[in-house]
mmCIF file of C-alpha atoms in Angstrom:
data_model
loop_
_atom_site.group_PDB
_atom_site.id
_atom_site.type_symbol
_atom_site.label_atom_id
_atom_site.label_comp_id
_atom_site.label_asym_id
_atom_site.label_seq_id
_atom_site.Cartn_x
_atom_site.Cartn_y
_atom_site.Cartn_z
ATOM 1 C CA GLU A 1 -27.332 121.988 -140.925
ATOM 2 C CA PHE A 2 -28.413 123.516 -144.221
ATOM 3 C CA THR A 3 -25.993 126.403 -143.861
ATOM 4 C CA GLU A 4 -23.087 124.166 -142.891
ATOM 5 C CA GLU A 5 -23.728 121.721 -145.722
ATOM 6 C CA PHE A 6 -24.731 123.962 -148.615
ATOM 7 C CA ILE A 7 -23.789 127.580 -147.899
ATOM 8 C CA GLN A 8 -20.436 127.549 -146.080
ATOM 9 C CA PRO A 9 -18.581 125.616 -148.814
ATOM 10 C CA HIS A 10 -19.382 128.474 -151.240
ATOM 11 C CA ILE A 11 -18.119 131.319 -149.036
ATOM 12 C CA THR A 12 -14.738 132.419 -150.338
ATOM 13 C CA ASN A 13 -11.831 133.564 -148.199
ATOM 14 C CA MET A 14 -12.162 137.027 -149.774
ATOM 15 C CA ALA A 15 -15.798 137.215 -148.679
ATOM 16 C CA LYS A 16 -14.794 136.243 -145.143
ATOM 17 C CA MET A 17 -12.083 138.925 -145.132
ATOM 18 C CA LEU A 18 -14.552 141.571 -146.324
ATOM 19 C CA VAL A 19 -17.057 140.657 -143.611
ATOM 20 C CA ASP A 20 -14.292 140.715 -141.004
ATOM 21 C CA SER A 21 -13.149 144.166 -142.142
ATOM 22 C CA HIS A 22 -16.688 145.539 -141.923
ATOM 23 C CA ARG A 23 -17.135 143.954 -138.509
ATOM 24 C CA ALA A 24 -13.852 145.510 -137.325
ATOM 25 C CA ALA A 25 -15.039 148.901 -138.614
ATOM 26 C CA GLY A 26 -18.124 148.609 -136.423
ATOM 27 C CA ASP A 27 -20.495 148.295 -139.365
ATOM 28 C CA GLN A 28 -23.864 146.627 -138.850
ATOM 29 C CA LEU A 29 -23.925 143.312 -140.716
ATOM 30 C CA LEU A 30 -27.065 141.861 -142.304
ATOM 31 C CA VAL A 31 -27.803 138.553 -143.973
ATOM 32 C CA ILE A 32 -30.243 138.894 -146.859
ATOM 33 C CA SER A 33 -31.589 135.931 -148.777
ATOM 34 C CA SER A 34 -34.252 135.382 -151.384
ATOM 35 C CA THR A 35 -34.696 131.825 -150.138
ATOM 36 C CA ASN A 36 -38.113 131.290 -148.603
ATOM 37 C CA GLU A 37 -37.359 127.861 -147.117
ATOM 38 C CA PHE A 38 -34.442 126.470 -145.123
#
């Protein structure tokens, strides 16, 4: 819920395209956050 409400609206189309290109290249994707609570 938190991600859908607060994070997703801030993800730009360019960011999505970059992630997709890395995924297509077989790169390992990581999510890193300094948030200690969700």
